[in-house]
Short mmCIF file of C-alpha atoms in Angstrom, two decimals:
data_model
loop_
_atom_site.label_atom_id
_atom_site.label_comp_id
_atom_site.label_asym_id
_atom_site.label_seq_id
_atom_site.Cartn_x
_atom_site.Cartn_y
_atom_site.Cartn_z
CA MET A 1 10.45 4.70 24.42
CA ARG A 2 7.69 6.97 23.16
CA ALA A 3 4.85 5.40 21.19
CA VAL A 4 1.34 6.28 20.04
CA VAL A 5 -0.99 3.86 21.80
CA LEU A 6 -4.60 3.06 20.97
CA ARG A 7 -6.25 2.27 24.32
CA GLU A 8 -9.76 1.72 22.97
CA PHE A 9 -11.27 1.75 19.50
CA ALA A 10 -12.62 5.15 18.45
CA SER A 11 -10.74 6.80 21.31
CA PRO A 12 -8.14 9.55 20.86
CA LEU A 13 -4.59 8.45 20.16
CA ARG A 14 -2.07 9.48 22.77
CA VAL A 15 1.68 9.30 23.24
CA ASP A 16 2.77 7.00 26.07
CA GLU A 17 6.04 5.71 27.43
CA ILE A 18 6.28 1.95 26.86
CA ASP A 19 9.05 -0.61 27.22
CA LEU A 20 11.78 -0.67 24.61
CA PRO A 21 11.48 -3.97 22.67
CA THR A 22 14.39 -6.33 22.07
CA ALA A 23 15.15 -8.29 18.93
CA GLY A 24 14.19 -11.93 19.30
CA ALA A 25 15.02 -14.85 17.03
CA GLY A 26 14.61 -13.84 13.40
CA GLN A 27 14.03 -10.20 14.30
CA VAL A 28 15.90 -6.92 14.03
CA LEU A 29 15.46 -3.87 16.23
CA VAL A 30 14.73 -0.82 14.08
CA ARG A 31 15.03 2.81 15.12
CA ILE A 32 12.05 4.23 13.28
CA VAL A 33 12.57 7.50 11.41
CA ALA A 34 9.28 7.76 9.52
CA SER A 35 5.87 6.07 9.48
CA GLY A 36 3.45 6.13 6.55
CA VAL A 37 -0.24 6.68 7.29
CA ASN A 38 -2.74 4.59 5.32
CA PRO A 39 -6.54 4.70 5.21
CA LEU A 40 -6.44 1.29 6.88
CA ASP A 41 -4.72 2.86 9.91
CA THR A 42 -7.66 5.18 10.42
CA LYS A 43 -10.16 2.33 10.02
CA ILE A 44 -8.27 0.28 12.61
CA GLN A 45 -8.36 3.19 15.05
CA ALA A 46 -12.11 3.57 14.50
CA GLY A 47 -12.72 -0.14 15.10
CA GLN A 48 -13.88 -0.62 11.52
CA ALA A 49 -11.26 -3.15 10.39
CA PRO A 50 -11.95 -6.49 12.10
CA HIS A 51 -9.85 -8.24 9.45
CA ALA A 52 -6.75 -6.54 10.93
CA ARG A 53 -7.31 -8.41 14.22
CA VAL A 54 -6.04 -5.61 16.45
CA ARG A 55 -6.73 -5.80 20.18
CA PRO A 56 -6.18 -2.63 22.20
CA PRO A 57 -3.97 -1.51 23.78
CA ALA A 58 -1.93 -1.47 20.60
CA VAL A 59 0.65 0.61 18.80
CA LEU A 60 -0.66 1.44 15.33
CA GLY A 61 1.20 2.13 12.09
CA LEU A 62 1.75 -0.22 9.15
CA ASP A 63 4.65 1.23 7.14
CA LEU A 64 8.07 2.25 8.38
CA ALA A 65 11.51 3.39 7.32
CA GLY A 66 14.40 3.44 9.73
CA VAL A 67 17.79 2.12 10.78
CA VAL A 68 18.70 -1.29 12.18
CA VAL A 69 20.31 -0.91 15.61
CA ALA A 70 20.48 -4.56 16.70
CA VAL A 71 19.91 -8.02 15.24
CA GLY A 72 18.48 -11.08 16.92
CA PRO A 73 19.83 -14.62 16.95
CA ASP A 74 20.42 -16.24 13.55
CA VAL A 75 19.80 -13.02 11.58
CA THR A 76 22.42 -12.68 8.85
CA SER A 77 20.53 -10.62 6.25
CA PHE A 78 20.89 -7.32 8.11
CA GLN A 79 23.38 -5.65 10.38
CA PRO A 80 23.37 -2.54 12.58
CA GLY A 81 23.46 0.61 10.49
CA ASP A 82 21.39 -0.76 7.58
CA GLU A 83 18.69 1.61 6.39
CA VAL A 84 15.50 -0.40 5.87
CA TYR A 85 11.83 -0.08 4.97
CA GLY A 86 8.83 -2.36 5.21
CA LEU A 87 5.22 -3.19 6.01
CA THR A 88 5.92 -4.54 9.44
CA GLY A 89 3.18 -4.14 12.06
CA GLY A 90 0.07 -2.41 13.32
CA VAL A 91 -2.08 -5.54 12.87
CA ALA A 92 -2.69 -8.63 15.01
CA ASP A 93 -0.04 -8.72 17.73
CA LEU A 94 2.67 -6.99 15.67
CA GLN A 95 3.74 -3.66 17.13
CA GLY A 96 3.14 -0.78 14.75
CA SER A 97 5.47 1.92 13.48
CA LEU A 98 4.16 4.89 15.46
CA ALA A 99 6.92 4.37 17.99
CA GLU A 100 10.58 5.19 18.34
CA TYR A 101 11.64 1.54 17.98
CA ALA A 102 10.16 -1.76 16.82
CA ALA A 103 11.36 -5.37 16.89
CA VAL A 104 10.55 -6.55 13.37
CA ASP A 105 10.53 -9.91 11.60
CA CYS A 106 13.50 -9.49 9.26
CA ARG A 107 11.62 -11.26 6.47
CA LEU A 108 9.27 -8.27 6.21
CA LEU A 109 12.10 -5.81 5.53
CA ALA A 110 14.37 -4.75 2.71
CA ARG A 111 17.12 -2.18 2.42
CA LYS A 112 15.76 1.26 1.71
CA PRO A 113 16.11 2.57 -1.86
CA GLY A 114 19.24 4.69 -1.92
CA VAL A 115 17.66 7.49 -3.94
CA LEU A 116 14.73 7.96 -1.57
CA SER A 117 14.59 9.80 1.73
CA MET A 118 13.29 8.05 4.83
CA ARG A 119 9.97 9.86 4.43
CA GLU A 120 9.67 8.74 0.81
CA ALA A 121 10.57 5.15 1.67
CA ALA A 122 7.99 5.03 4.46
CA ALA A 123 5.30 6.01 1.94
CA LEU A 124 5.81 2.91 -0.24
CA PRO A 125 5.53 -0.51 1.45
CA LEU A 126 1.78 -1.20 1.69
CA ALA A 127 1.02 0.38 -1.67
CA LEU A 128 3.95 -1.33 -3.40
CA ILE A 129 3.21 -4.79 -2.04
CA THR A 130 -0.50 -4.50 -2.84
CA ALA A 131 0.14 -3.33 -6.40
CA TRP A 132 2.80 -6.00 -6.97
CA GLU A 133 0.66 -8.85 -5.66
CA GLY A 134 -2.16 -7.82 -7.96
CA LEU A 135 -0.29 -6.92 -11.13
CA VAL A 136 2.67 -9.29 -11.02
CA ASP A 137 1.74 -12.23 -8.80
CA ARG A 138 -1.90 -12.60 -9.83
CA ALA A 139 -2.22 -11.03 -13.29
CA GLY A 140 1.32 -11.52 -14.63
CA VAL A 141 1.47 -8.09 -16.26
CA SER A 142 3.75 -8.00 -19.30
CA ALA A 143 4.88 -5.77 -22.14
CA GLY A 144 2.27 -4.76 -24.68
CA GLN A 145 -0.75 -5.33 -22.47
CA LYS A 146 -3.36 -2.66 -21.87
CA VAL A 147 -3.84 -2.05 -18.16
CA LEU A 148 -6.61 0.01 -16.58
CA VAL A 149 -6.01 1.27 -13.03
CA HIS A 150 -9.03 2.56 -11.14
CA GLY A 151 -8.08 5.34 -8.74
CA GLY A 152 -4.80 6.18 -10.42
CA ALA A 153 -3.94 9.10 -8.14
CA GLY A 154 -4.53 7.13 -4.93
CA GLY A 155 -1.84 5.43 -2.88
CA VAL A 156 -1.99 1.99 -4.52
CA GLY A 157 -3.06 3.31 -7.92
CA TYR A 158 -0.14 5.72 -8.10
CA VAL A 159 2.30 2.86 -7.57
CA ALA A 160 0.37 0.44 -9.82
CA ILE A 161 0.68 2.82 -12.78
CA GLN A 162 4.44 3.02 -12.38
CA LEU A 163 4.82 -0.72 -11.86
CA ALA A 164 2.78 -1.59 -14.95
CA ARG A 165 4.70 0.90 -17.08
CA ALA A 166 8.02 -0.40 -15.78
CA ARG A 167 7.03 -3.84 -17.08
CA GLY A 168 6.17 -2.47 -20.51
CA ALA A 169 2.39 -2.19 -20.30
CA GLU A 170 0.28 0.57 -21.84
CA VAL A 171 -1.51 2.13 -18.89
CA TYR A 172 -4.81 3.96 -18.52
CA ALA A 173 -6.17 5.25 -15.21
CA THR A 174 -9.43 6.65 -13.91
CA GLY A 175 -9.74 9.61 -11.60
CA SER A 176 -11.65 12.79 -10.96
CA SER A 177 -10.92 15.99 -12.84
CA SER A 178 -8.61 17.15 -10.05
CA SER A 179 -6.36 14.10 -10.47
CA ILE A 180 -6.06 14.09 -14.26
CA GLU A 181 -2.72 15.91 -14.34
CA VAL A 182 -1.27 13.67 -11.62
CA ILE A 183 -2.18 10.59 -13.68
CA ARG A 184 -0.83 12.13 -16.88
CA SER A 185 2.46 13.00 -15.15
CA LEU A 186 3.05 9.28 -14.58
CA GLY A 187 2.76 8.50 -18.26
CA ALA A 188 -0.73 6.99 -18.09
CA VAL A 189 -3.74 8.01 -20.19
CA PRO A 190 -6.20 9.69 -17.78
CA ILE A 191 -9.91 8.90 -17.85
CA ASP A 192 -12.34 11.15 -15.98
CA TYR A 193 -14.84 8.60 -14.67
CA ARG A 194 -17.39 11.32 -14.00
CA VAL A 195 -17.43 12.23 -17.69
CA SER A 196 -16.88 8.88 -19.44
CA GLY A 197 -18.81 5.71 -18.66
CA VAL A 198 -17.40 2.18 -18.95
CA GLU A 199 -18.79 1.50 -22.40
CA GLU A 200 -17.43 4.79 -23.71
CA TYR A 201 -13.84 4.44 -22.47
CA VAL A 202 -13.66 0.75 -23.36
CA GLY A 203 -14.76 1.67 -26.86
CA THR A 204 -12.38 4.63 -27.14
CA HIS A 205 -9.24 2.99 -25.79
CA THR A 206 -9.67 -0.70 -26.68
CA ALA A 207 -12.01 -0.62 -29.69
CA GLY A 208 -14.58 -2.34 -27.49
CA GLN A 209 -12.34 -5.33 -26.75
CA GLY A 210 -11.68 -4.52 -23.09
CA PHE A 211 -8.47 -4.13 -21.09
CA ASP A 212 -6.09 -7.03 -20.54
CA ILE A 213 -5.81 -6.22 -16.83
CA VAL A 214 -8.06 -4.06 -14.67
CA VAL A 215 -6.79 -3.02 -11.24
CA ASP A 216 -9.49 -1.96 -8.78
CA THR A 217 -8.25 0.11 -5.85
CA VAL A 218 -11.65 1.61 -5.02
CA GLY A 219 -14.13 -1.23 -4.49
CA GLY A 220 -17.92 -1.09 -4.52
CA PRO A 221 -19.45 -0.04 -7.86
CA THR A 222 -15.95 0.39 -9.28
CA LEU A 223 -15.37 -3.35 -9.01
CA ASP A 224 -18.60 -3.92 -10.95
CA ALA A 225 -17.33 -1.50 -13.59
CA SER A 226 -14.08 -3.48 -13.70
CA PHE A 227 -15.96 -6.66 -14.59
CA ALA A 228 -17.52 -4.81 -17.53
CA ALA A 229 -14.23 -3.30 -18.70
CA VAL A 230 -12.03 -6.39 -18.90
CA ARG A 231 -11.06 -8.19 -22.10
CA THR A 232 -12.96 -11.28 -23.21
CA TYR A 233 -11.31 -14.64 -22.41
CA GLU A 234 -7.80 -13.44 -21.50
CA GLY A 235 -8.77 -10.52 -19.25
CA HIS A 236 -7.95 -10.42 -15.53
CA VAL A 237 -9.49 -8.22 -12.83
CA VAL A 238 -7.59 -7.77 -9.56
CA SER A 239 -8.92 -5.95 -6.51
CA ALA A 240 -7.72 -5.15 -3.01
CA LEU A 241 -11.24 -4.13 -1.98
CA GLY A 242 -13.47 -6.94 -3.25
CA TRP A 243 -15.34 -7.29 0.03
CA GLY A 244 -18.93 -6.50 -0.93
CA SER A 245 -21.63 -8.46 -2.72
CA HIS A 246 -21.16 -8.39 -6.48
CA SER A 247 -22.68 -10.16 -9.45
CA LEU A 248 -20.06 -12.19 -11.29
CA ALA A 249 -22.27 -12.46 -14.38
CA PRO A 250 -20.55 -9.68 -16.38
CA LEU A 251 -17.17 -11.29 -15.71
CA SER A 252 -18.42 -14.81 -16.41
CA PHE A 253 -20.04 -13.79 -19.68
CA ARG A 254 -16.63 -12.49 -20.78
CA GLY A 255 -14.87 -15.68 -19.73
CA ALA A 256 -12.46 -13.50 -17.76
CA THR A 257 -10.72 -14.04 -14.41
CA TYR A 258 -10.86 -12.37 -10.99
CA SER A 259 -8.26 -12.37 -8.20
CA GLY A 260 -8.46 -10.81 -4.77
CA VAL A 261 -5.46 -9.33 -2.95
CA PHE A 262 -5.21 -9.41 0.86
CA THR A 263 -1.86 -7.82 1.62
CA LEU A 264 -2.04 -8.37 5.39
CA LEU A 265 -2.21 -12.16 5.14
CA PRO A 266 1.51 -12.93 5.71
CA MET A 267 1.53 -10.62 8.72
CA LEU A 268 -1.57 -12.24 10.19
CA THR A 269 -0.59 -15.86 9.52
CA GLY A 270 3.21 -15.81 9.52
CA GLN A 271 3.19 -17.57 6.15
CA GLY A 272 4.76 -16.02 3.04
CA ARG A 273 6.57 -13.20 4.81
CA GLU A 274 9.70 -13.80 2.74
CA HIS A 275 7.79 -12.74 -0.37
CA HIS A 276 7.05 -9.33 1.13
CA GLY A 277 10.77 -8.82 1.56
CA GLU A 278 11.35 -9.95 -2.04
CA ILE A 279 8.79 -7.45 -3.36
CA LEU A 280 10.38 -4.63 -1.37
CA ARG A 281 13.80 -5.49 -2.80
CA GLU A 282 12.35 -5.41 -6.33
CA GLY A 283 10.70 -2.09 -5.52
CA ALA A 284 13.96 -0.64 -4.22
CA ALA A 285 15.68 -1.61 -7.48
CA LEU A 286 12.93 0.10 -9.48
CA ALA A 287 13.19 3.24 -7.35
CA ASP A 288 16.97 3.35 -7.69
CA ALA A 289 16.55 2.98 -11.47
CA GLY A 290 14.20 5.97 -11.54
CA ALA A 291 11.09 3.90 -12.35
CA LEU A 292 9.26 4.24 -9.03
CA ARG A 293 8.64 7.17 -6.75
CA PRO A 294 6.05 7.99 -4.11
CA ARG A 295 3.86 11.09 -4.01
CA LEU A 296 4.04 12.76 -0.61
CA ASP A 297 1.70 15.23 1.02
CA PRO A 298 3.94 18.20 1.92
CA ARG A 299 2.52 18.66 5.43
CA ARG A 300 4.68 17.47 8.33
CA PHE A 301 3.49 15.56 11.39
CA THR A 302 5.15 14.11 14.49
CA LEU A 303 4.14 11.55 17.11
CA ASP A 304 2.52 14.40 19.02
CA THR A 305 0.36 15.40 16.04
CA VAL A 306 -0.58 11.93 14.77
CA ALA A 307 -4.26 12.65 15.41
CA GLU A 308 -4.10 15.46 12.84
CA ALA A 309 -2.45 13.15 10.32
CA HIS A 310 -5.15 10.50 10.85
CA GLU A 311 -7.90 13.06 10.49
CA LEU A 312 -6.45 14.27 7.20
CA VAL A 313 -6.26 10.73 5.80
CA ALA A 314 -9.72 9.80 7.08
CA ARG A 315 -11.17 12.76 5.16
CA GLY A 316 -9.31 11.74 2.03
CA ALA A 317 -7.81 15.22 1.96
CA GLY A 318 -4.14 14.34 1.55
CA ALA A 319 -2.31 15.52 -1.54
CA GLY A 320 -0.33 12.30 -1.66
CA LYS A 321 0.82 9.94 1.06
CA VAL A 322 0.79 11.36 4.58
CA VAL A 323 3.95 10.54 6.54
CA VAL A 324 4.71 11.00 10.23
CA ASP A 325 8.23 12.03 11.26
CA VAL A 326 8.92 9.75 14.20
CA GLU A 327 12.48 10.87 14.72
CA ALA A 328 12.84 14.64 15.06
#
């Protein structure tokens, strides 16, 4: 089969012919139709993501949507012909989705939302699972809460807004002036972070009390701003990018709580993979109910033009999620 193979970190990606995998115990063989491109993919290629534990040569690609063509021993949850999506590979020793086929742990998959195309479904898994683990699993988002999402027009932020609203929260989101309308279109109150500082928007939108939940999808100084924006005592900050050195004093003085999210952990350890499948099933139900949709960059890429897709994502120049059409 054809696959995009990383031979060395920071080297050009190229299409090679590699062996077609077979479905082992607990796996299904998926014919991949589309592969979502994430910023993490570009960091892995550049050798800047040691936490992903990739050793070249490797097939990259985290997200996929496709069709089951064969099932391994003891697999009863899927059958040939099922349309599926998931966050399935591209880290550790798990083959990525920039290939025509992949043998995938069935626990990492769910049936594709019926209302979404393959391209749309491939845009969701990493962002959906990250947002769900932060908002639902860690912070327990519920109706009536005020939620602040930093980076509301980004991949995870875009999904987090919709997820919080679907669970009845009142949502606010930061972004630059160019993303204000995107945030507003999702039903969130936009905050231009270049115009309004933390103290100002906390005062305007929470009467100085702080937000019940703050979701950080940006990291760095934005995580520090999150500590200053959260509600006293009951507030909860969640971040998928809490990797730097930060003072916890602002959070501690508020008596608030912090949780980190590391979405790759079940893929790296083999533990908790069933929960990824559960989240994807919940996400599919939300999508089919009209409460969740991805935002796609309109440009089209194939396996032969993956380098262009990676370059676009690395520059942060995508107008939504960049997706590669694996199957012509």
